[in-house]
Short mmCIF file of N, CA, C and O in Angstrom, two decimals:
data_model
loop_
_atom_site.label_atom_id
_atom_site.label_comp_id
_atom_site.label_asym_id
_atom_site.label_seq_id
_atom_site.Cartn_x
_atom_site.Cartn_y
_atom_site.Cartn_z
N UNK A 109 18.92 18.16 12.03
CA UNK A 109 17.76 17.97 12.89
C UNK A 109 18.09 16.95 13.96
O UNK A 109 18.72 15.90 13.85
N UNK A 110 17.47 17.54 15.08
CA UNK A 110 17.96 16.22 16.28
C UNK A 110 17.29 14.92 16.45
O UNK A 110 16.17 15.14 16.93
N UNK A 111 17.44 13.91 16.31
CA UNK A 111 17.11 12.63 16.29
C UNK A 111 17.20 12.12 17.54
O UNK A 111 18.38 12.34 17.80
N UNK A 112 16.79 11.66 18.36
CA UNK A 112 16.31 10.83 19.52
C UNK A 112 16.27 9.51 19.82
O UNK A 112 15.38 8.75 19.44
N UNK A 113 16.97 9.29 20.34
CA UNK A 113 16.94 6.77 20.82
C UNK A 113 17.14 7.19 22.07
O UNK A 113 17.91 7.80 22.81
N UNK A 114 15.68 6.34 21.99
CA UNK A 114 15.59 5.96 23.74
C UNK A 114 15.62 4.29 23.91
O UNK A 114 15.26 3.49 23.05
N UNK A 115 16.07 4.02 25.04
CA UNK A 115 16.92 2.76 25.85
C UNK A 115 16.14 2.55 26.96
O UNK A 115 15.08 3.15 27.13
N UNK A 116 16.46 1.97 27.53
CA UNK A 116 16.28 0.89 29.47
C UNK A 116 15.23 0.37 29.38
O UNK A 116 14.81 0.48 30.54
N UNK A 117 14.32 -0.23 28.72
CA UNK A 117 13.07 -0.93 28.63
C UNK A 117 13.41 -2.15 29.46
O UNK A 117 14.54 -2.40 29.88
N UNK A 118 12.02 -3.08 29.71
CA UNK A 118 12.84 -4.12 29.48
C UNK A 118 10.79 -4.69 30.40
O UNK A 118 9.68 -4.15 30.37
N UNK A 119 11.32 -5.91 31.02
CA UNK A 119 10.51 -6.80 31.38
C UNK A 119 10.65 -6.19 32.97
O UNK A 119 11.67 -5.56 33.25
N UNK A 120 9.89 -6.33 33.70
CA UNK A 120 10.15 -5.72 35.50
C UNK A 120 8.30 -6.12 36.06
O UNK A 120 7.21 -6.03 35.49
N UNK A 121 8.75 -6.58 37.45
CA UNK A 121 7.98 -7.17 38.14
C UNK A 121 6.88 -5.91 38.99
O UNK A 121 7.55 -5.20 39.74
N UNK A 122 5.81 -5.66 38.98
CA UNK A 122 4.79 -4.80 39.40
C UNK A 122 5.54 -4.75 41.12
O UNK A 122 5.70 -5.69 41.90
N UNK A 123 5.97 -2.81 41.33
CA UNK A 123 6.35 -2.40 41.81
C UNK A 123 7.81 -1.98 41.73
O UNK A 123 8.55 -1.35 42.48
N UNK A 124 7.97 -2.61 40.49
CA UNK A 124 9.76 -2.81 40.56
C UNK A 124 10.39 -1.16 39.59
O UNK A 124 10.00 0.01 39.60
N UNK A 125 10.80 -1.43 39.33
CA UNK A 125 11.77 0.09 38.53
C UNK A 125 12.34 0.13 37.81
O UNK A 125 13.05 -0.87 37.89
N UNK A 126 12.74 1.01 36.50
CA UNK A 126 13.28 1.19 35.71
C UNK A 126 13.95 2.61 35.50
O UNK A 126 13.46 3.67 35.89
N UNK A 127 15.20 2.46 34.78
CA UNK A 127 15.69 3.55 34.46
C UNK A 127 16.04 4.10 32.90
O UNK A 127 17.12 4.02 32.34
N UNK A 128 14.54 4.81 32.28
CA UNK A 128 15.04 5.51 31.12
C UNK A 128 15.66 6.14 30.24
O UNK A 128 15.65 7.27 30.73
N UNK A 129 16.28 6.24 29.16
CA UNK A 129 17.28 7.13 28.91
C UNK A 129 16.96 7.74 27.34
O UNK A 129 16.48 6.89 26.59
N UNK A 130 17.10 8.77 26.87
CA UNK A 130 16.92 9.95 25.58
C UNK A 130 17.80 10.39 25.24
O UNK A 130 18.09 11.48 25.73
N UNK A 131 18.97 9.60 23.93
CA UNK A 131 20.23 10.43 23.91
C UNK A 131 19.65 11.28 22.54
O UNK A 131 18.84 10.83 21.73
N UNK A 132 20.19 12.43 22.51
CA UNK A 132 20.41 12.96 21.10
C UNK A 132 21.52 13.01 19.76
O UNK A 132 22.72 13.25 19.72
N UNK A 133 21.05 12.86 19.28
CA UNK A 133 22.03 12.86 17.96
C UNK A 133 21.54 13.91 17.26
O UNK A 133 20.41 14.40 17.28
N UNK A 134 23.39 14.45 16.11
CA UNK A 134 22.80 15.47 15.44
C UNK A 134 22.39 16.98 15.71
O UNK A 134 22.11 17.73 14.77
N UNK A 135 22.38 17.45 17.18
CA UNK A 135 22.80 18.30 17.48
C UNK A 135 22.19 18.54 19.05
O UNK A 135 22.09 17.49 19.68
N UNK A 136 21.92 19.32 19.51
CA UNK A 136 21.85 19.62 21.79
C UNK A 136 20.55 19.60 21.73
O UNK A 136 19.89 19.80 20.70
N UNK A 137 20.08 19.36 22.86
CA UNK A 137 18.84 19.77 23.20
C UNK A 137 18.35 20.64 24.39
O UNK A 137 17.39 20.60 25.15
N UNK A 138 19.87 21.77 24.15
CA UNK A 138 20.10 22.32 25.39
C UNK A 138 18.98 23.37 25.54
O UNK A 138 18.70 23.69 26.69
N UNK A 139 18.26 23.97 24.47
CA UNK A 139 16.78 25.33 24.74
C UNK A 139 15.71 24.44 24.52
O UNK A 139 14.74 25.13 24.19
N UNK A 140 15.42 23.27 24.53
CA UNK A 140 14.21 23.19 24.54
C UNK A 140 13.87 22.04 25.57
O UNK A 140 14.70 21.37 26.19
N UNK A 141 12.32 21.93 25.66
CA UNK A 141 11.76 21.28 26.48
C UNK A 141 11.57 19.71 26.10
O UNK A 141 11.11 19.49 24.98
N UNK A 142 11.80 18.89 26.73
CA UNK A 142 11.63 17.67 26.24
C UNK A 142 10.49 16.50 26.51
O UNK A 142 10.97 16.13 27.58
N UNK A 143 9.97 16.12 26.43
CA UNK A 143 8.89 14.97 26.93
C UNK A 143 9.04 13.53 26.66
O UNK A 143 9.52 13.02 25.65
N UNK A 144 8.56 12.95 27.68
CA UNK A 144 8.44 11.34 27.50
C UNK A 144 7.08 11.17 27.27
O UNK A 144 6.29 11.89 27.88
N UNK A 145 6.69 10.30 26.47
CA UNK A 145 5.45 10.20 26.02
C UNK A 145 5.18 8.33 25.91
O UNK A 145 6.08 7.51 26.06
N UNK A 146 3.86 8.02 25.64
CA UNK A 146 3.89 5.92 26.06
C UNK A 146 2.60 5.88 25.07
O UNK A 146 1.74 6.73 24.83
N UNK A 147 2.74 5.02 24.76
CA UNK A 147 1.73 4.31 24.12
C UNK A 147 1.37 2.49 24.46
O UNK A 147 2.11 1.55 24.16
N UNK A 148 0.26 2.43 25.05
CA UNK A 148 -0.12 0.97 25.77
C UNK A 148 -0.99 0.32 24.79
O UNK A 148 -1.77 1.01 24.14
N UNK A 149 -0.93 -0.78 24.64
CA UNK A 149 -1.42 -1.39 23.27
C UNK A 149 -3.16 -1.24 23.56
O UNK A 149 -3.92 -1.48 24.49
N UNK A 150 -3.27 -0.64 22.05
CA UNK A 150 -4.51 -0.53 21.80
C UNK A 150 -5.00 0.85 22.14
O UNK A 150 -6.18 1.12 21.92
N UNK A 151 -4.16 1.75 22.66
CA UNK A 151 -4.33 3.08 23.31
C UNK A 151 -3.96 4.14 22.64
O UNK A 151 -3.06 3.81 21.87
N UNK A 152 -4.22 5.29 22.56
CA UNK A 152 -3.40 6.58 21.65
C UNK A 152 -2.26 6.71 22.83
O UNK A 152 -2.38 6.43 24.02
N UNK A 153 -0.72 7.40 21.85
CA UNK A 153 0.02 8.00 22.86
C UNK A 153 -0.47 9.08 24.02
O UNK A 153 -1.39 9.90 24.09
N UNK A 154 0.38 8.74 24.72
CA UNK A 154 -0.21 9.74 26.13
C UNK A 154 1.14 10.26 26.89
O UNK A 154 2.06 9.51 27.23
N UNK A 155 1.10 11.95 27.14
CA UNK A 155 2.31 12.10 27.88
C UNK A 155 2.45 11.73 28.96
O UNK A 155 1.48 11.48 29.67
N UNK A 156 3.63 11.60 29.35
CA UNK A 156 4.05 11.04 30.76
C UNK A 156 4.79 12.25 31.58
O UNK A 156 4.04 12.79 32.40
N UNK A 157 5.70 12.61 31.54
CA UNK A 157 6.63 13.68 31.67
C UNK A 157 6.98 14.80 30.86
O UNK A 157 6.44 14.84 29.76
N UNK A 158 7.92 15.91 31.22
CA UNK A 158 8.18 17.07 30.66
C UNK A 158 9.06 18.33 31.53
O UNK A 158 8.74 19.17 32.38
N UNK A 159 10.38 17.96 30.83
CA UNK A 159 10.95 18.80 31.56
C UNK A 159 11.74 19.98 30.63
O UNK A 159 12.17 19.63 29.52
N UNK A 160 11.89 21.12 31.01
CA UNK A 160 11.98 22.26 30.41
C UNK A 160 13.74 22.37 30.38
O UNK A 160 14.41 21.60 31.07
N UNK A 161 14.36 23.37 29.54
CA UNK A 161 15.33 23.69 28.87
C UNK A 161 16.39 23.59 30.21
O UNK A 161 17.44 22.95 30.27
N UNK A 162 15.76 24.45 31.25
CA UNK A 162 16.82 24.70 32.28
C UNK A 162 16.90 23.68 33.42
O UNK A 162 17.64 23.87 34.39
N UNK A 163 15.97 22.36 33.25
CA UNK A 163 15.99 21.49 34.28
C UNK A 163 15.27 21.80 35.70
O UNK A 163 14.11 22.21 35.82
N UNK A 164 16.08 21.57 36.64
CA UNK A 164 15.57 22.18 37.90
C UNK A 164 14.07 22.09 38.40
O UNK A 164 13.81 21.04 38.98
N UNK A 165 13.07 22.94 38.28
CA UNK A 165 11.80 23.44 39.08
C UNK A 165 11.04 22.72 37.51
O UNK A 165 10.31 21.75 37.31
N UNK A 166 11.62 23.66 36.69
CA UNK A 166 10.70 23.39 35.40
C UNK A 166 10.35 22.27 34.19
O UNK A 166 10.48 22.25 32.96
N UNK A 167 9.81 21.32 35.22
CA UNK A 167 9.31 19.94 35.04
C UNK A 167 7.37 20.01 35.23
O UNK A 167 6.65 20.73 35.92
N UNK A 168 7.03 18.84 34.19
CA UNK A 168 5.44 18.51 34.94
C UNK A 168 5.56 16.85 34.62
O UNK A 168 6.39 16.19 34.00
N UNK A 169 4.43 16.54 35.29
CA UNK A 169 3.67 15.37 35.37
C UNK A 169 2.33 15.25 34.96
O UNK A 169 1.44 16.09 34.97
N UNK A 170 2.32 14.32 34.67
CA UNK A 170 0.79 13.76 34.50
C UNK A 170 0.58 13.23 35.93
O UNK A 170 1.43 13.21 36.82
N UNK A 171 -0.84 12.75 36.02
CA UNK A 171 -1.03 12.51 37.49
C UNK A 171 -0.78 11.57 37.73
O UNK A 171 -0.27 11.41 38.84
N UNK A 172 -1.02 10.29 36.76
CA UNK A 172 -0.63 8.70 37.08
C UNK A 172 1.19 8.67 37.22
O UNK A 172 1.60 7.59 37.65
N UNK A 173 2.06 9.52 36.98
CA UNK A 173 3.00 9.58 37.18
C UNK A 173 3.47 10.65 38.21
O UNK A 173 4.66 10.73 38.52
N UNK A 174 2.63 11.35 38.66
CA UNK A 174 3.31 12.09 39.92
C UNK A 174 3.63 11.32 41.14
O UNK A 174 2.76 10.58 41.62
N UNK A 175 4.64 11.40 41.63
CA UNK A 175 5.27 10.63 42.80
C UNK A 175 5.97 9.36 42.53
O UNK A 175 6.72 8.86 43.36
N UNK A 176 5.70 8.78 41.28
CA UNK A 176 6.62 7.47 40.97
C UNK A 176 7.58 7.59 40.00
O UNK A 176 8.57 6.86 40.10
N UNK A 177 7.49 8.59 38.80
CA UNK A 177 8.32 8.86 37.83
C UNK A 177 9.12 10.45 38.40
O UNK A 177 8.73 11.35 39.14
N UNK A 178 10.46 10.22 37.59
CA UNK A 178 11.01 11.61 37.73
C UNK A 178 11.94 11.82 36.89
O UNK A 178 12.86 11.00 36.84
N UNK A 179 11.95 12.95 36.06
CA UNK A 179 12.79 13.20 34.72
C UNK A 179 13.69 14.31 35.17
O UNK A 179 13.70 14.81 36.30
N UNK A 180 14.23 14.55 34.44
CA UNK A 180 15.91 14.46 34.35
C UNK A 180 16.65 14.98 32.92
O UNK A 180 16.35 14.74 31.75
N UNK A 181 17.69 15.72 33.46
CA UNK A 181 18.38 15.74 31.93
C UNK A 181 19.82 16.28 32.08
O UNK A 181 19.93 17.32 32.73
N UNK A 182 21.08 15.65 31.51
CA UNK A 182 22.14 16.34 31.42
C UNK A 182 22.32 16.35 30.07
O UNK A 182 22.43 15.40 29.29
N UNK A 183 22.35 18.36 29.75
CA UNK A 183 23.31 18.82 28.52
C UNK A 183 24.22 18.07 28.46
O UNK A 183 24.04 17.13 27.68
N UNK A 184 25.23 18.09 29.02
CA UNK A 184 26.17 17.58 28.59
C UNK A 184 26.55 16.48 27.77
O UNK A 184 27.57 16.37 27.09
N UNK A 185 25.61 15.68 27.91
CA UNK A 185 25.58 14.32 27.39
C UNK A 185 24.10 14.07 26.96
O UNK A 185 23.60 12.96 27.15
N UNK A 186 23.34 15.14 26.35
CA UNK A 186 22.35 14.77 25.35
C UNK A 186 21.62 14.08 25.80
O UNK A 186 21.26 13.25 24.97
N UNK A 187 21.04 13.92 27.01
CA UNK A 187 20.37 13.08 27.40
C UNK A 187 19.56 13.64 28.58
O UNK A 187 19.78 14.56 29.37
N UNK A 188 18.42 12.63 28.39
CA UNK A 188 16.96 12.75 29.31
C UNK A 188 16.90 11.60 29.52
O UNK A 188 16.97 10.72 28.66
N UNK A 189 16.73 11.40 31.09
CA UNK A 189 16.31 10.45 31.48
C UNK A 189 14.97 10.18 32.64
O UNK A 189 14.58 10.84 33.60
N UNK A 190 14.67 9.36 32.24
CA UNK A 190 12.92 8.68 32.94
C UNK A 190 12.90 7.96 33.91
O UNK A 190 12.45 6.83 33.71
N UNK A 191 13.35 8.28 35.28
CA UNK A 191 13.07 7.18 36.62
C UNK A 191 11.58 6.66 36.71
O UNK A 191 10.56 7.31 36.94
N UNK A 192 11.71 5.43 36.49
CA UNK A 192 10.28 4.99 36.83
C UNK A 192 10.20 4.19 38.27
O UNK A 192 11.20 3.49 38.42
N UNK A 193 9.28 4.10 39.38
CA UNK A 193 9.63 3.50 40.39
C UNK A 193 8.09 3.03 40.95
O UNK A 193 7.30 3.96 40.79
N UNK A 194 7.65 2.20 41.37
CA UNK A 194 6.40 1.29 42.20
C UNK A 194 6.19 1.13 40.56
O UNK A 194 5.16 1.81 40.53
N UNK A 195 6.35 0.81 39.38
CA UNK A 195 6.06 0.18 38.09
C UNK A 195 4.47 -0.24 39.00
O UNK A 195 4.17 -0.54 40.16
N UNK A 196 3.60 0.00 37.42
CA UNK A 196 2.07 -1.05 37.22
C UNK A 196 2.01 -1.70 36.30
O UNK A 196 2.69 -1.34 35.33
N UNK A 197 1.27 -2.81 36.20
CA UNK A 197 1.01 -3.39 35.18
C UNK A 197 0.05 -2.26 34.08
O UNK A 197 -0.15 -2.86 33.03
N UNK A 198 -0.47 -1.06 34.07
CA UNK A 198 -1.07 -0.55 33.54
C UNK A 198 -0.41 0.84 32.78
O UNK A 198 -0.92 1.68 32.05
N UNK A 199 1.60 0.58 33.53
CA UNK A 199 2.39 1.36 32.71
C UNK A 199 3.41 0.67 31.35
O UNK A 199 4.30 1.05 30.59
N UNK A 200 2.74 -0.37 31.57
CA UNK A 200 3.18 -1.14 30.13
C UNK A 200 3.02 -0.34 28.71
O UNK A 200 2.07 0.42 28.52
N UNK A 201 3.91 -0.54 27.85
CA UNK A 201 3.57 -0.10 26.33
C UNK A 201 5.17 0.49 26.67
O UNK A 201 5.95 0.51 27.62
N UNK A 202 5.11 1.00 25.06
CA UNK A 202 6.23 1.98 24.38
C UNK A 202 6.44 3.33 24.39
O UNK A 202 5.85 4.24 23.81
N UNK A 203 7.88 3.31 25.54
CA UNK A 203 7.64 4.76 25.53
C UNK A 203 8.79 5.77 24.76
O UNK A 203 9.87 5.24 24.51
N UNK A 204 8.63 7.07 24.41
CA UNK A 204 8.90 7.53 23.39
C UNK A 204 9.58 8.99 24.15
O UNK A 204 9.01 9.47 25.12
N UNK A 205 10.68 9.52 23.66
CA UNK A 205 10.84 11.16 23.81
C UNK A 205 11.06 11.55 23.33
O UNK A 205 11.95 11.16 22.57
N UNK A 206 10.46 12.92 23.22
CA UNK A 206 10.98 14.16 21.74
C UNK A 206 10.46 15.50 22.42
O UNK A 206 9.80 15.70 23.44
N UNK A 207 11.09 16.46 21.31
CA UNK A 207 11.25 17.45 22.03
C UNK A 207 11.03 18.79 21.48
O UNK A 207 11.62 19.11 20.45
N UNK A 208 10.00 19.82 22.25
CA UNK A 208 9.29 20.79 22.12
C UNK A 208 9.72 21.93 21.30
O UNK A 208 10.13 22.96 21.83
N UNK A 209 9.62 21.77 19.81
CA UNK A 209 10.32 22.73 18.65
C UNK A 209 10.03 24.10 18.79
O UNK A 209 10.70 24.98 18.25
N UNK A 210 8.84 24.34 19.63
CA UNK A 210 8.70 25.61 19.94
C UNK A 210 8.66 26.57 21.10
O UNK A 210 8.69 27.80 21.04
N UNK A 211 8.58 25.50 22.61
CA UNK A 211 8.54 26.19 23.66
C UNK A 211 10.11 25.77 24.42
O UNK A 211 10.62 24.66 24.24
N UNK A 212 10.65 26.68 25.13
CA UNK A 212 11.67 25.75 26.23
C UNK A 212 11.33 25.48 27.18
O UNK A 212 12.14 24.78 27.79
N UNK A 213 10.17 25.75 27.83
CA UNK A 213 9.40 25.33 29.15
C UNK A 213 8.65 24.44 28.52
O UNK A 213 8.55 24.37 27.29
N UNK A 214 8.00 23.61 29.42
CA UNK A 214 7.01 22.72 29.20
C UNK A 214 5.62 23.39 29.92
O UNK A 214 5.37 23.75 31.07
N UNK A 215 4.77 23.36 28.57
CA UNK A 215 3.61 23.92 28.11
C UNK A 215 2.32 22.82 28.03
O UNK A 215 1.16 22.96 28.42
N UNK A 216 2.92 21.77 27.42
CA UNK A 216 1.25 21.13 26.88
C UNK A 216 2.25 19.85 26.82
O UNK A 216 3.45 19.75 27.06
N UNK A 217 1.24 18.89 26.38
CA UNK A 217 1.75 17.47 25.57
C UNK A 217 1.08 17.32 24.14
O UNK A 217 0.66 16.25 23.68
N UNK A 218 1.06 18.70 23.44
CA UNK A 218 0.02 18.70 22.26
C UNK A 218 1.33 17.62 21.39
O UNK A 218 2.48 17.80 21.78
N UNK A 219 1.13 16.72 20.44
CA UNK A 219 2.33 16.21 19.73
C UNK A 219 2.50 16.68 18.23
O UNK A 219 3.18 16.06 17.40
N UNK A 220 1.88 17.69 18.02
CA UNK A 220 2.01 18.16 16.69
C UNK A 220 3.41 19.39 17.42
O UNK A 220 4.02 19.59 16.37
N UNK A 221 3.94 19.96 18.15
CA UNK A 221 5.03 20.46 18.50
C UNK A 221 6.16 19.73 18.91
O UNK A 221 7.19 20.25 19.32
N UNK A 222 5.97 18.48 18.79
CA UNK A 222 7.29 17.70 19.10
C UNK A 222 7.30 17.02 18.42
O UNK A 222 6.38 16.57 17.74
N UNK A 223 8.97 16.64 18.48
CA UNK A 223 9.45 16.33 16.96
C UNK A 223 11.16 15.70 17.48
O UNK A 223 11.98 15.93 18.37
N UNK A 224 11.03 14.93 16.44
CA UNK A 224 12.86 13.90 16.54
C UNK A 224 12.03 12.68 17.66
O UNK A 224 12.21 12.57 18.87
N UNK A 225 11.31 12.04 16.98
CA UNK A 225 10.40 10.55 17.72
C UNK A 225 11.65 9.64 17.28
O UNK A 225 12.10 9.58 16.13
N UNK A 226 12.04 9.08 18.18
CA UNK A 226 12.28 8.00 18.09
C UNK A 226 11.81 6.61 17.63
O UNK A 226 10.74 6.46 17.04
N UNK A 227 12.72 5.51 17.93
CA UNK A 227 11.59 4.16 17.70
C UNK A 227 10.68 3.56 18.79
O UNK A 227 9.86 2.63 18.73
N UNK A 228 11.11 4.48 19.95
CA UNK A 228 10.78 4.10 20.97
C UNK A 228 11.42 2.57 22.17
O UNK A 228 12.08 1.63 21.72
N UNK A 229 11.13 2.66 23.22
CA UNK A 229 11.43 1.38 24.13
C UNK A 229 10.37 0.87 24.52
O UNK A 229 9.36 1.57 24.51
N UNK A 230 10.33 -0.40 24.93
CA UNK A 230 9.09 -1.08 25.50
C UNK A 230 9.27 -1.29 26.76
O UNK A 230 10.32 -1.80 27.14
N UNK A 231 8.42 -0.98 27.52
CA UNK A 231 8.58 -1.02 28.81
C UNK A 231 7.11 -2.16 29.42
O UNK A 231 5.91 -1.90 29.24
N UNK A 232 7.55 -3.11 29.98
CA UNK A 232 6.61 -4.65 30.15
C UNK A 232 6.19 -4.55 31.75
O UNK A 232 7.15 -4.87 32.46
N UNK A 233 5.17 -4.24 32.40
CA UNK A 233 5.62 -4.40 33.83
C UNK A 233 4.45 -6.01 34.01
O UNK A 233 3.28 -5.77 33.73
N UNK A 234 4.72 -7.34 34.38
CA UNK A 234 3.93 -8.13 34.96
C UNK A 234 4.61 -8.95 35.34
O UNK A 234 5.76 -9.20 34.98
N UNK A 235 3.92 -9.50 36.19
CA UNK A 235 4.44 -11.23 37.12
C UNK A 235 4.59 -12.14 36.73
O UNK A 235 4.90 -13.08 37.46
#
C-alpha cells in the first residue's frame, strides 16, 4: 500500500511562499489522482488542490487557492508537489496528501476515497 510524507512546511511571512512536496513510498502513484488537503486549528480538514493521474489540464482548485497555489507531480520521482505563493495568515494549519483509490481524475475532495495520509506538514504563515 502506498504511504505518503509530505515536507516544506515551515514558518513564512504573509505574502511570502512555500514549496510543498508528497513523496511516495511502497509503490507509484502513477493512475491515480492525488490531493492536498489542510487542516487549521480548530477547523475540519479541507481540500486545497487535486491533480489527476495524467497531470497537465487535469487539476482543480478550491477557490481560496485559485491563482496562488499550483500542484504538480513527477512520476518519476513519486512525488506531488504544492506551490504556495501571496501565503495568508488564514492558510496556516497542517497540510496533508493522499490519494484517490478510486478515481484517476480528480472528482470530489470526499476523504473517505483517499487514502496513504500521511503525518502531515505544518505550514505557519504570520509576522
Amino acid at each position: 500500500q502506498v504511504q505518503l510524507v509530505e515536507s516544506g512546511g515551515g514558518l513564512v511571512q504573509p505574502g511570502g511562499s512555500l514549496r510543498l512536496s508528497c513523496v511516495a513510498s511502497g509503490g507509484a502513484l502513477d493512475y491515480d489522482a492525488v490531493a492536498w488537503f489542510r487542516q487549521a486549528p480548530g477547523k475540519e480538514r479541507e481540500g486545497v488542490a487535486c491533480i489527476g493521474s495524467s497531470g497537465g489540464d487535469s487539476h482543480s482548485y478550491r477557490d481560496f487557492a485559485k491563482g496562488r497555489f499550483t500542484i504538480s507531480r513527477d512520476n518519476a520521482k513519486k512525488t506531488i508537489y504544492l506551490q504556495m505563493t501571496s501565503l495568508k495568515p488564514e492558510d496556516t494549519g497542517v497540510y496533508y496528501c493522499a490519494e484517490d483509490r478510486v478515481w484517476s481524475d480528480c472528482v470530489d475532495f470526499n476523504e473517505g476515497r483517499y487514502t496513504g495520509w500521511g503525518q502531515g506538514t505544518q505550514v505557519t504563515v504570520s509576522s
